[in-house]
Each structure stands twice: as C-alpha cells, then as structure tokens.
Amino acid sequence: MKTLIYAHRGASKQAPENTMPAFTFAYELGADGIETDIQLTKDHVPVLIHDENVRRTTNGTGFVQDYTFKQLQQLDAGSWFSENFINTQIISLEQLLSWVKDKELKLNLELKTKIIPYKHIEQIVYDLLIKYDKLNQTVISSFNPNTIQNMHVIDPNVTTALLTSQKKVDLFRFAKQVGASGLHIKSRLLNPPFLNKATENGLYVATYTINRKFEMLRCYKLGCHAIISDLPHLAIETRELYEQNILK
Ligand code: G3P
Ligand code: CA
C-alpha cells in the first residue's frame, strides 16, 4: 500500500501557509493532496486560514468571523512569511475548488470548529464540494466530533476523519459512533497496536505533522494510509527511496 502525502497547509515551509503559492508549490512538487484549514467569515464564506484570529498570518487584527470575505481580501497574508509574498491574499474554499477543478489533487479540509463552532459550516462546505464535484477527492477532518457527526448526517458517503493529539479511552468506538471513516493522529500516538485496533474497527489512520525522514519512513513501513507534512518534497523523495528499497 502506498502511503499518501498531503502537504500541510500547502507547502508551508516554502510559502505562506494556506495560500495559493503554498498550494501551487505542493501541486508542482507532486504531493498527492493538500491539507488546509477552514474558518467562516461574517458573511458565511468558508476561507482558508488556520487561526480564528488573523493576527499571526496577516497584517490585520481581529477574528475571521468579524470580517466579510471582501474585507479579508484586503489583508496581506504573505508579508509575515517573506517580502517575496507581499500582498498574497486569503482565499476562499470556492477559489481553491475552482483551481483544483481539473486536477486529481486530493483535499483534506479541516473544519476549525473546536474553538468557534461555526453554524452550518458543514452544510456550506458540503454544498461547495457538490457544486465542484469534489466529494470523491476530499476528506473532511476536525478535532470537533460534532462536526464529524454533522457531516455524516448530511451525507454518510463523505469521507471524514476525527483528529486527535491525545490518547483517549474508547477512541475507536467513539470515532465509529460519530461516523468517522478514519483517524488523523499526532505522530507520537502511532504504533503497531494502534494501527491494528484501527483496522479492526474499519478506520484508516493518517498522521501529522511528519517532517523528519525517519518519521516518514516509519509511517511508510507501518502502512499508514497517509501522512500530512510541511515538507512534501522530502516526503516524496523518501517514499521513492523506500519504494526502491534504497531506504529501509
Ligand atoms: O490536520 C492535521 C493538522 O493540521 C492538525 O493540526 O493545528 O496544524 O491544524 P493543525
Ligand atoms: Ca490543519
């Protein structure tokens, strides 16, 4: 089984996270997919930004939910990373989907509902995936189990994954209960018994954030379904060497 490589927030070590340059780099490098984070604006537009607050990754201040999409587009989401990316804009999910339209690139859309449980975000995102016919290339993930459950109720055929960074009692049963297809786990939770348990429960396992060669190799050897990495080029190169038996 070939472990899939998702570029975490795009190729986020090469370009500002969750922006078109980061996504374009990831695509050109040959990543299998892109992981990105979704928050909702004041006018209910799903936009790609990791934090609830725009402070860290733009020249603005305040919460995403207090901006309209048009207002958010005025912010510079590139200069904080490097002056080479000055005036890079925050983009909407729709803009991403329109760019991905003719590509085979997979998408991992993380709905950021743990801190702000944005109303109807699941339905809004689902409708866009239907509009762009991208449901089959997409996995919806969230740290918030309610979001997974809501998406499962909207359409049980959507691939969903519960995100977790901690060991939890009854995790596998709970994930099944909310309708998750898989688990996206922090790398330190990964071990063979965990993988076996997940398989027994019909859950796939992906790991984040895998940036070191030895961790990548470990995931490939253990047969993880996917890894999520800031360094897709290193992940691809390491996977090639592993497939050729050069790295063991
Ligand atoms: O989806 C995996 C990972 O992105 C979850 O954590 O904080 O990087 O969004 P975070
Ligand atoms: Ca994320």
Coordinates of C-alpha atoms and ligand atoms in Angstrom, one line a residue:
M1 CA 0.0 0.0 0.0
K2 CA 1.3 3.4 -1.0
T3 CA 1.1 6.0 1.8
L4 CA -0.4 9.2 0.5
I5 CA 1.3 12.5 1.1
Y6 CA -0.7 15.6 2.0
A7 CA 1.0 19.0 2.0
H8 CA 0.2 20.5 5.4
R9 CA -1.4 24.0 4.8
G10 CA 0.2 23.6 1.3
A11 CA 4.0 23.5 1.0
S12 CA 4.0 25.7 4.1
K13 CA 7.8 25.8 4.6
Q14 CA 8.2 27.3 1.1
A15 CA 5.4 29.8 1.0
P16 CA 2.9 31.3 3.4
E17 CA 0.6 28.6 4.8
N18 CA -2.9 28.1 3.3
T19 CA -2.3 30.5 0.4
M20 CA -2.3 29.9 -3.4
P21 CA 1.6 30.0 -3.6
A22 CA 1.8 27.2 -0.9
F23 CA -0.9 25.1 -2.7
T24 CA 0.8 25.7 -6.1
F25 CA 4.2 24.6 -4.8
A26 CA 2.6 21.5 -3.3
Y27 CA 0.9 20.6 -6.6
E28 CA 4.1 21.2 -8.7
L29 CA 6.2 19.1 -6.3
G30 CA 3.8 16.2 -6.8
A31 CA 2.0 15.9 -3.5
D32 CA -1.0 13.6 -3.6
G33 CA -3.1 16.1 -1.7
I34 CA -3.4 19.3 0.2
E35 CA -4.4 19.8 3.8
T36 CA -6.0 23.1 4.6
D37 CA -7.9 24.8 7.4
I38 CA -11.3 26.3 7.1
Q39 CA -12.9 29.2 9.1
L40 CA -16.1 31.1 8.4
T41 CA -16.4 34.8 7.7
K42 CA -19.1 37.1 8.9
D43 CA -20.9 36.7 5.6
H44 CA -20.6 32.9 5.9
V45 CA -17.9 32.3 3.3
P46 CA -15.5 29.4 4.1
V47 CA -12.0 30.8 4.0
L48 CA -8.6 29.1 4.3
I49 CA -6.8 30.2 7.4
H50 CA -5.5 28.3 10.4
D51 CA -6.2 30.6 13.3
E52 CA -9.5 32.1 14.4
N53 CA -7.7 35.4 14.6
V54 CA -6.0 37.0 11.6
R55 CA -3.1 38.4 13.7
R56 CA -0.4 35.7 13.2
T57 CA -0.7 35.3 9.4
T58 CA -1.8 38.7 8.1
N59 CA -1.2 42.4 8.7
G60 CA -4.6 42.7 10.3
T61 CA -6.1 42.1 13.7
G62 CA -9.3 40.6 15.0
F63 CA -11.3 37.5 14.3
V64 CA -12.1 36.0 10.9
Q65 CA -15.8 35.8 11.9
D66 CA -15.9 39.6 12.3
Y67 CA -14.7 40.2 8.7
T68 CA -16.7 39.9 5.5
F69 CA -14.8 38.0 2.8
K70 CA -14.3 41.2 0.8
Q71 CA -12.7 42.8 3.9
L72 CA -10.5 39.8 4.5
Q73 CA -9.2 40.0 0.9
Q74 CA -7.8 43.5 1.7
L75 CA -5.3 41.9 4.1
D76 CA -1.8 40.9 3.3
A77 CA -1.4 37.2 4.1
G78 CA 2.1 36.9 2.7
S79 CA 4.5 39.5 4.1
W80 CA 4.7 37.9 7.6
F81 CA 6.4 35.0 5.9
S82 CA 8.6 36.8 3.5
E83 CA 8.6 40.0 1.4
N84 CA 8.6 37.8 -1.7
F85 CA 5.0 37.1 -0.9
I86 CA 3.8 40.6 -0.3
N87 CA 0.0 41.1 -0.9
T88 CA -0.8 37.4 -1.1
Q89 CA -4.5 37.2 -0.3
I90 CA -6.5 34.9 1.9
I91 CA -8.6 32.8 -0.4
S92 CA -12.0 31.2 -0.1
L93 CA -12.7 27.4 -0.3
E94 CA -14.5 28.2 -3.5
Q95 CA -11.4 29.7 -5.1
L96 CA -9.4 26.6 -4.1
L97 CA -12.0 24.3 -5.5
S98 CA -12.1 26.2 -8.7
W99 CA -8.3 25.9 -9.0
V100 CA -8.5 22.1 -8.2
K101 CA -11.4 21.6 -10.6
D102 CA -9.4 19.9 -13.4
K103 CA -6.7 18.4 -11.1
E104 CA -6.6 15.0 -9.5
L105 CA -5.2 16.6 -6.3
K106 CA -6.8 15.2 -3.1
L107 CA -8.1 17.6 -0.5
N108 CA -8.1 17.3 3.3
L109 CA -10.4 20.1 4.5
E110 CA -10.0 20.6 8.3
L111 CA -13.0 22.4 9.7
K112 CA -11.8 24.6 12.5
T113 CA -14.8 24.3 14.8
K114 CA -13.1 23.4 18.1
I115 CA -12.9 26.9 19.4
I116 CA -15.7 28.6 17.4
P117 CA -18.4 26.1 16.4
Y118 CA -19.4 28.0 13.2
K119 CA -23.1 27.4 12.5
H120 CA -23.9 25.4 9.3
I121 CA -20.2 25.2 8.3
E122 CA -20.7 21.5 7.4
Q123 CA -23.6 22.2 5.0
I124 CA -21.9 25.2 3.4
V125 CA -18.7 23.2 2.7
Y126 CA -20.7 20.2 1.6
D127 CA -22.7 22.3 -0.9
L128 CA -19.5 23.6 -2.4
L129 CA -18.0 20.2 -2.8
I130 CA -21.1 19.1 -4.6
K131 CA -21.0 22.2 -6.8
Y132 CA -17.4 21.4 -7.9
D133 CA -17.9 17.6 -7.9
K134 CA -15.0 17.1 -5.5
L135 CA -16.6 14.9 -2.9
N136 CA -14.7 11.8 -4.0
Q137 CA -11.3 13.5 -3.7
T138 CA -12.0 15.0 -0.3
V139 CA -11.7 14.1 3.3
I140 CA -13.2 16.3 5.9
S141 CA -11.4 16.3 9.2
S142 CA -12.0 18.0 12.6
F143 CA -10.9 18.0 16.2
N144 CA -14.6 18.6 17.0
P145 CA -16.6 15.3 16.9
N146 CA -19.9 17.2 16.5
T147 CA -18.6 18.4 13.1
I148 CA -17.8 14.9 12.0
Q149 CA -21.2 13.7 13.1
N150 CA -23.0 16.6 11.4
M151 CA -21.2 15.9 8.2
H152 CA -22.0 12.2 8.4
V153 CA -25.7 13.1 8.9
I154 CA -25.6 15.4 5.8
D155 CA -24.2 12.6 3.7
P156 CA -22.9 9.3 5.1
N157 CA -20.8 8.8 2.0
V158 CA -18.5 11.7 2.8
T159 CA -15.0 10.5 3.9
T160 CA -14.4 12.0 7.4
A161 CA -11.7 11.8 9.9
L162 CA -11.6 12.6 13.6
L163 CA -8.4 14.5 14.6
T164 CA -6.8 13.8 17.9
S165 CA -3.5 14.7 19.5
Q166 CA -4.1 12.7 22.7
K167 CA -4.6 9.1 23.8
K168 CA -8.3 8.7 24.6
V169 CA -10.1 5.8 26.2
D170 CA -12.6 4.3 23.7
L171 CA -11.3 6.4 20.8
F172 CA -12.0 3.8 18.2
R173 CA -15.6 3.1 19.3
F174 CA -16.2 6.8 19.7
A175 CA -14.9 7.6 16.2
K176 CA -17.1 4.9 14.7
Q177 CA -20.0 6.2 16.7
V178 CA -19.7 9.7 15.2
G179 CA -19.4 8.3 11.7
A180 CA -15.7 8.8 11.1
S181 CA -14.0 6.9 8.3
G182 CA -10.6 7.4 9.8
L183 CA -8.4 9.0 12.4
H184 CA -5.9 11.7 11.9
I185 CA -3.5 11.4 14.8
K186 CA -0.4 13.2 16.1
S187 CA 2.6 11.2 15.2
R188 CA 3.5 10.2 18.7
L189 CA 0.3 8.2 19.0
L190 CA 1.3 5.9 16.1
N191 CA 2.4 2.4 16.9
P192 CA 1.5 -1.1 15.5
P193 CA -1.2 -2.0 18.2
F194 CA -2.9 1.4 17.4
L195 CA -2.9 0.6 13.7
N196 CA -4.2 -2.9 14.3
K197 CA -7.0 -1.6 16.5
A198 CA -8.0 1.0 13.9
T199 CA -8.0 -1.6 11.2
E200 CA -10.2 -4.0 13.3
N201 CA -12.6 -1.1 13.7
G202 CA -12.6 -0.3 10.0
L203 CA -10.8 3.0 10.5
Y204 CA -7.9 4.3 8.3
V205 CA -5.1 6.1 10.0
A206 CA -3.2 9.2 8.9
T207 CA -0.5 11.0 10.9
Y208 CA 0.6 14.6 11.3
T209 CA 2.8 16.6 11.2
I210 CA 5.6 14.4 9.7
N211 CA 8.6 16.5 8.8
R212 CA 11.5 14.2 9.6
K213 CA 12.9 11.5 7.4
F214 CA 12.9 8.8 10.0
E215 CA 9.3 9.5 10.9
M216 CA 8.2 9.4 7.3
L217 CA 10.0 6.1 6.8
R218 CA 8.3 4.7 9.9
C219 CA 4.9 5.7 8.6
Y220 CA 5.6 4.1 5.2
K221 CA 6.8 0.9 6.8
L222 CA 3.8 0.6 9.1
G223 CA 1.5 1.2 6.2
C224 CA -0.2 4.4 7.3
H225 CA -2.9 5.5 4.9
A226 CA -1.5 9.0 4.7
I227 CA 1.0 11.4 6.2
I228 CA 0.5 15.2 6.5
S229 CA 3.8 17.1 6.1
D230 CA 5.1 20.6 5.8
L231 CA 7.8 19.2 3.6
P232 CA 6.1 17.3 0.8
H233 CA 9.3 17.3 -1.4
L234 CA 11.2 15.4 1.4
A235 CA 8.2 13.1 1.9
I236 CA 8.0 12.3 -1.8
E237 CA 11.8 11.7 -2.1
T238 CA 11.8 9.5 1.0
R239 CA 8.8 7.5 -0.3
E240 CA 10.6 6.9 -3.6
L241 CA 13.8 5.7 -1.9
Y242 CA 11.7 3.4 0.3
E243 CA 9.8 2.0 -2.7
Q244 CA 13.1 1.3 -4.4
N245 CA 14.4 -0.4 -1.3
I246 CA 17.2 2.1 -1.0
L247 CA 15.9 3.3 2.4
K248 CA 14.8 0.6 4.7
Ligands
G3P1 O1 -4.8 18.1 10.0 C1 -3.6 17.9 10.8 C2 -3.2 19.1 11.4 O2 -3.3 20.2 10.5 C3 -4.0 19.5 12.7 O3 -3.4 20.5 13.4 O4 -3.1 22.8 14.2 O5 -1.9 22.0 12.2 O6 -4.3 22.4 12.1 P1 -3.2 22.0 13.0
CA2 CA -4.9 21.7 10.0

